[in-house]
Amino acid sequence: MNSENILLDKVKEICSIESDNALAIKLGIQRQAISKIRREEMHLSDERIAELCDMANLDGGKWAASIRSEKAESPKERAMWESIVERLTATAAALIVGVGVSNPNTSHASIGNKEELKQADKLVGRAGIEPATSGLKVRCSTED
């Protein structure tokens, strides 16, 4: 199955669209256009790829490059598009890993914050408010 068909099926699945006819209506095109794309008599334009990816919240650049690599007319052109797809895939994977590493587990972060709140010296603010033992006390400066 080619990338255009995979994209059409993925969009239908993600958007809960029952049929190619329903997808064509949603896109504002004739159902024969979807049929021709499926039979490889017609191809998706970059604009249509972007529209489909936007509908399903997919990476338009990756899909466009993947589809273009299949449609490439020369080995050099195909190699170029495949290289772009590989780089986009590697970048996306690195971003996902990076987000996981830089985003601490919420439960651990909240435990750390609770521990800090138990330390009286952490509660002293810039406004001169001292830790409360029997209510808030305001520090007086020696000049008063």
mmCIF file of C-alpha atoms in Angstrom:
data_model
loop_
_atom_site.group_PDB
_atom_site.id
_atom_site.type_symbol
_atom_site.label_atom_id
_atom_site.label_comp_id
_atom_site.label_asym_id
_atom_site.label_seq_id
_atom_site.Cartn_x
_atom_site.Cartn_y
_atom_site.Cartn_z
ATOM 1 C CA MET A 1 0.000 0.000 0.000
ATOM 2 C CA ASN A 2 1.394 3.421 -0.878
ATOM 3 C CA SER A 3 1.764 6.371 1.494
ATOM 4 C CA GLU A 4 -1.163 8.275 -0.022
ATOM 5 C CA ASN A 5 -3.531 5.380 0.730
ATOM 6 C CA ILE A 6 -2.046 4.970 4.200
ATOM 7 C CA LEU A 7 -2.532 8.697 4.869
ATOM 8 C CA LEU A 8 -6.155 8.588 3.668
ATOM 9 C CA ASP A 9 -6.868 5.564 5.884
ATOM 10 C CA LYS A 10 -5.113 7.104 8.888
ATOM 11 C CA VAL A 11 -7.094 10.347 8.558
ATOM 12 C CA LYS A 12 -10.343 8.377 8.266
ATOM 13 C CA GLU A 13 -9.461 6.366 11.378
ATOM 14 C CA ILE A 14 -8.334 9.310 13.524
ATOM 15 C CA CYS A 15 -11.254 11.531 12.480
ATOM 16 C CA SER A 16 -13.807 8.681 12.723
ATOM 17 C CA ILE A 17 -14.807 9.058 9.083
ATOM 18 C CA GLU A 18 -16.730 6.009 7.875
ATOM 19 C CA SER A 19 -15.991 5.988 4.135
ATOM 20 C CA ASP A 20 -14.013 7.517 1.297
ATOM 21 C CA ASN A 21 -17.236 9.238 0.222
ATOM 22 C CA ALA A 22 -17.597 10.879 3.655
ATOM 23 C CA LEU A 23 -13.934 11.953 3.502
ATOM 24 C CA ALA A 24 -14.461 13.451 0.043
ATOM 25 C CA ILE A 25 -17.466 15.417 1.322
ATOM 26 C CA LYS A 26 -15.449 16.681 4.301
ATOM 27 C CA LEU A 27 -12.654 17.783 1.935
ATOM 28 C CA GLY A 28 -15.122 19.342 -0.504
ATOM 29 C CA ILE A 29 -14.006 17.188 -3.428
ATOM 30 C CA GLN A 30 -15.701 14.554 -5.579
ATOM 31 C CA ARG A 31 -15.541 10.971 -4.366
ATOM 32 C CA GLN A 32 -14.024 9.962 -7.717
ATOM 33 C CA ALA A 33 -10.948 11.992 -6.772
ATOM 34 C CA ILE A 34 -10.359 9.780 -3.719
ATOM 35 C CA SER A 35 -10.930 6.703 -5.875
ATOM 36 C CA LYS A 36 -8.396 7.928 -8.463
ATOM 37 C CA ILE A 37 -5.856 8.632 -5.708
ATOM 38 C CA ARG A 38 -6.335 5.120 -4.362
ATOM 39 C CA ARG A 39 -5.796 3.641 -7.856
ATOM 40 C CA GLU A 40 -2.748 5.930 -8.352
ATOM 41 C CA GLU A 41 -4.359 7.629 -11.339
ATOM 42 C CA MET A 42 -4.162 10.933 -9.480
ATOM 43 C CA HIS A 43 -1.957 12.180 -6.649
ATOM 44 C CA LEU A 44 -2.462 14.331 -3.579
ATOM 45 C CA SER A 45 -1.214 17.895 -3.919
ATOM 46 C CA ASP A 46 0.998 19.317 -1.173
ATOM 47 C CA GLU A 47 -1.913 21.539 -0.163
ATOM 48 C CA ARG A 48 -4.242 18.514 0.152
ATOM 49 C CA ILE A 49 -1.598 16.604 2.152
ATOM 50 C CA ALA A 50 -1.342 19.586 4.506
ATOM 51 C CA GLU A 51 -5.136 19.740 4.833
ATOM 52 C CA LEU A 52 -5.413 16.020 5.608
ATOM 53 C CA CYS A 53 -2.573 16.175 8.140
ATOM 54 C CA ASP A 54 -4.121 19.218 9.787
ATOM 55 C CA MET A 55 -7.458 17.399 10.111
ATOM 56 C CA ALA A 56 -5.829 14.450 11.876
ATOM 57 C CA ASN A 57 -3.068 16.338 13.724
ATOM 58 C CA LEU A 58 -0.315 14.523 11.800
ATOM 59 C CA ASP A 59 3.172 15.706 10.786
ATOM 60 C CA GLY A 60 2.531 17.192 7.338
ATOM 61 C CA GLY A 61 6.203 17.566 6.461
ATOM 62 C CA LYS A 62 6.955 13.925 7.138
ATOM 63 C CA TRP A 63 3.933 12.750 5.135
ATOM 64 C CA ALA A 64 4.680 15.083 2.211
ATOM 65 C CA ALA A 65 8.310 13.926 2.069
ATOM 66 C CA SER A 66 7.286 10.268 2.309
ATOM 67 C CA ILE A 67 4.729 10.627 -0.494
ATOM 68 C CA ARG A 68 7.177 12.586 -2.660
ATOM 69 C CA SER A 69 9.879 9.932 -2.165
ATOM 70 C CA GLU A 70 7.499 7.314 -3.604
ATOM 71 C CA LYS A 71 6.684 9.534 -6.583
ATOM 72 C CA ALA A 72 10.316 10.435 -7.316
ATOM 73 C CA GLU A 73 11.299 9.889 -10.931
ATOM 74 C CA SER A 74 15.027 9.359 -10.448
ATOM 75 C CA PRO A 75 17.123 7.465 -7.902
ATOM 76 C CA LYS A 76 18.816 10.715 -6.819
ATOM 77 C CA GLU A 77 15.474 12.407 -6.225
ATOM 78 C CA ARG A 78 14.181 9.381 -4.297
ATOM 79 C CA ALA A 79 17.351 9.293 -2.160
ATOM 80 C CA MET A 80 16.959 12.992 -1.366
ATOM 81 C CA TRP A 81 13.332 12.601 -0.223
ATOM 82 C CA GLU A 82 14.132 9.446 1.771
ATOM 83 C CA SER A 83 16.961 11.320 3.493
ATOM 84 C CA ILE A 84 14.520 14.068 4.456
ATOM 85 C CA VAL A 85 12.044 11.505 5.834
ATOM 86 C CA GLU A 86 14.825 9.874 7.899
ATOM 87 C CA ARG A 87 15.941 13.221 9.324
ATOM 88 C CA LEU A 88 12.387 14.242 10.184
ATOM 89 C CA THR A 89 11.773 10.900 11.878
ATOM 90 C CA ALA A 90 15.026 11.128 13.865
ATOM 91 C CA THR A 91 14.265 14.721 14.895
ATOM 92 C CA ALA A 92 10.779 13.783 16.064
ATOM 93 C CA ALA A 93 12.164 10.861 18.077
ATOM 94 C CA ALA A 94 14.808 13.088 19.692
ATOM 95 C CA LEU A 95 12.173 15.659 20.625
ATOM 96 C CA ILE A 96 9.964 13.028 22.228
ATOM 97 C CA VAL A 97 12.874 11.668 24.271
ATOM 98 C CA GLY A 98 13.986 15.194 25.200
ATOM 99 C CA VAL A 99 10.552 16.150 26.468
ATOM 100 C CA GLY A 100 10.424 13.022 28.605
ATOM 101 C CA VAL A 101 13.818 13.757 30.150
ATOM 102 C CA SER A 102 13.286 17.468 30.772
ATOM 103 C CA ASN A 103 9.765 17.114 32.133
ATOM 104 C CA PRO A 104 9.981 15.666 35.653
ATOM 105 C CA ASN A 105 7.353 13.303 36.928
ATOM 106 C CA THR A 106 4.621 15.481 38.462
ATOM 107 C CA SER A 107 4.415 13.391 41.622
ATOM 108 C CA HIS A 108 8.165 13.767 42.235
ATOM 109 C CA ALA A 109 8.034 17.495 41.611
ATOM 110 C CA SER A 110 5.159 17.973 44.039
ATOM 111 C CA ILE A 111 6.905 15.906 46.753
ATOM 112 C CA GLY A 112 9.974 18.101 46.394
ATOM 113 C CA ASN A 113 7.870 21.227 46.771
ATOM 114 C CA LYS A 114 6.160 19.866 49.898
ATOM 115 C CA GLU A 115 9.531 19.097 51.474
ATOM 116 C CA GLU A 116 10.693 22.648 50.806
ATOM 117 C CA LEU A 117 7.583 24.010 52.492
ATOM 118 C CA LYS A 118 8.510 22.202 55.713
ATOM 119 C CA GLN A 119 11.792 24.119 55.956
ATOM 120 C CA ALA A 120 11.264 27.410 57.774
ATOM 121 C CA ASP A 121 14.175 29.180 56.104
ATOM 122 C CA LYS A 122 12.564 28.560 52.696
ATOM 123 C CA LEU A 123 9.434 30.428 53.818
ATOM 124 C CA VAL A 124 11.176 33.718 54.585
ATOM 125 C CA GLY A 125 10.236 36.036 51.777
ATOM 126 C CA ARG A 126 11.733 39.205 50.398
ATOM 127 C CA ALA A 127 9.054 41.304 52.066
ATOM 128 C CA GLY A 128 10.465 40.560 55.507
ATOM 129 C CA ILE A 129 7.834 38.044 56.589
ATOM 130 C CA GLU A 130 9.238 35.490 59.001
ATOM 131 C CA PRO A 131 8.078 31.906 59.385
ATOM 132 C CA ALA A 132 4.848 31.646 61.292
ATOM 133 C CA THR A 133 4.831 29.893 64.624
ATOM 134 C CA SER A 134 2.015 31.811 66.268
ATOM 135 C CA GLY A 135 1.000 33.981 63.341
ATOM 136 C CA LEU A 136 2.865 36.179 60.883
ATOM 137 C CA LYS A 137 5.559 38.414 62.259
ATOM 138 C CA VAL A 138 7.085 41.298 60.380
ATOM 139 C CA ARG A 139 10.790 41.904 60.847
ATOM 140 C CA CYS A 140 11.713 45.370 61.955
ATOM 141 C CA SER A 141 14.825 46.973 60.652
ATOM 142 C CA THR A 142 17.407 48.293 63.117
ATOM 143 C CA GLU A 143 16.752 51.827 61.885
ATOM 144 C CA ASP A 144 13.210 51.902 63.394
#
